[in-house]
């Protein structure tokens, strides 16, 4: 190895900055104290052992100092702020649709299921059933030495799921001694308190080593009512107003157009006058749908913008040298997380919930039947009745998630050669049990809301005088504020339980070493084989088993209905990778290296697939690296994609039929296909923006396939030591994308193409309101995205004023074009927030300035998210102008002091300037009027930590 190569490798290791936006480099090269020269290591993105600090693969490294200086107590908080992240990966700020405490990583905005997560280069086996991804919060922060983020596809190297890239968590090496850490944080609003304790113990002997880690942290919730941006449900329907749900505590009661009641009130829906008994029609007035006095219910006051979570981790790893040629190794990790959501009280919808409130209910002052639902062969469609069941209390759940991973293996050299081998077996498991409260038991509801009469003692009794219903307490659905109604409602409440188990069994054998030597160096080969079995089981209790034919009905509210699901599949794989040094120290070629890899995968579900990769590293001079790579990638359909049972969901829907006119029908004939049963020129509107959707799996799915091309430059001028610059251009192309269709996409495609495959998924009531939109899973789409990553780091050392570290890291997305189905129009969502895909800001970046002098250190960091736009942002008829959402910059500050080299104290302020998230309006999002997957919902946050080492 040349002196220049050594200089570059060591220089890159020293230039690693202590922040998330630190140097984009390969693994820092480890010094081998037992031998001369540098130790070869296997870097993320290849299975070839290399000494080079930079290779053909663009890798961002977040080191241990960066993790500590961020103040993060979970890895999700740390990694979701990387500029290469986009889209809509879940995190603890997701309340409605979240509440598990989970955080996923979504590189390039390609979905968390297309980012492979590794631990020490090995697959983790606890993919979540719903998200299809690894919860990185389950990995203990205090056990991580660094995180390598491979920002290219790696199907030939790692197999399925390594589409957008790879996140590889590298654990600390055992050292003699112990380390204990304490952490405390609280927001400037005096909420969201967090606490954390960590402990690690290490021992190193002549033949073995052991590292044990313990970690506990707790995060309190934050209510949406305690922040200005989330306190009210803000809507954009022609104008901005404080709105909410039609399912208000005083109810919303509909009448048929032209009926006597509609004529009597002069409107199509009424609500009970606050404080009135509701026993006569005089106690009701028209439901106000606009203006400051609108009757919509502000459910935001009951929601969370940060879900509570408590997490405990145990981690252990060890090695024992059996003899000179065989070393045994073991890794064990266990995590238990408890968390939960809290959302507004249950909305009751007499139609969707299939409950008839008859005219012969003594509480019914209107003399007509409400609710119920005709079957698919026809029947009477009664007017609807909506009400918010405040007396039930919030809908909330308690999630308990247990995650475990164990890897056992052997490794060693092959004689005196350069070859090394390893074999290991791994087992990963995720178990989650969920108990959810705040619902009604429908078999009891029908009687409690149904016919009733006043008996001889003057007591309202369920049923009729000739057929009374025993053990039934009648409920006055028209006035739940009346005395005794909360107690009556409690007699028909229910909770439900769901359980899921996901397991992965892995076995792998690898070998790598030198094949032969060329003038430019050694030709190296890595080969291996692996076998994996994946199993998932999902069970929901009898109360929530979805019933045919529409599967939107069960014993509880429609939003809870789902079906049991289970499935398993296995895969056998072979791989090979070769590295060929072509030129070295030649005119015009300081170095030229080629590498190639291939992987054959045989799945029990769809068959086999073969994927290859090819990479080039070229140094015209010592200071400049030109690199390029081409990779074929694939994602095998997972259990939820293949075997998911019909699952009800509450989907946010902008109905294109709102305000339908005859003129619009004439101009756009496909509107008739989208708007079946909608009468034109009647001012039609959906009563709520959330409608009943139905997810469906598909056992006949094929894998997603695609290719990834990257090329770029790395420049480290010897004339200016401490400076490193890199530019990498990337392009992804994916086909046969596995997608559970979005309800808005379905309507858009029906409108654009008239294709029955889309139009047939929309089911409406006879009055045109949405009954259900089915959301099946298909290999329909394709997508292409391309962009550029830029990284600049500089380290300056002075004797008088200390050492400085500067870093800039940015990602620009040039395009993100998705085609929902063959023949459908392409949609470029770069620079937009999209309900289905998430946030695709064109530019994201980070910068920091770090300083250290003696025991003191400080760091100021900035995170930038470019402005975005909302396309067709409101529910008004036609396509509306884009709504521009401004850019946003977060600033973080950290100050530290090391006392006697063993005790480090740090204090920090995240979101120093207390930036509030931009308003995207509730009709465009599901939580808190904003994009909670991207923007900070907490505000200014202060934290302090202390770490002490015992030698």
Short mmCIF file of C-alpha atoms in Angstrom, two decimals, residues 16 87 97 108 221 376 569 630 767 837 843:
data_model
loop_
_atom_site.label_atom_id
_atom_site.label_comp_id
_atom_site.label_asym_id
_atom_site.label_seq_id
_atom_site.Cartn_x
_atom_site.Cartn_y
_atom_site.Cartn_z
CA UNK A 16 -14.91 12.59 10.28
CA UNK A 87 -41.46 10.67 1.91
CA UNK A 97 -52.42 5.87 12.25
CA UNK A 108 -34.77 8.66 -1.33
CA UNK A 221 -46.85 12.78 25.32
CA UNK A 376 -76.27 -4.75 -2.41
CA UNK A 569 -42.24 -17.94 2.50
CA UNK A 630 -24.76 0.25 -11.67
CA UNK A 767 -77.60 9.37 -2.74
CA UNK A 837 -46.34 9.52 -1.02
CA UNK A 843 -33.73 20.40 -1.56
#
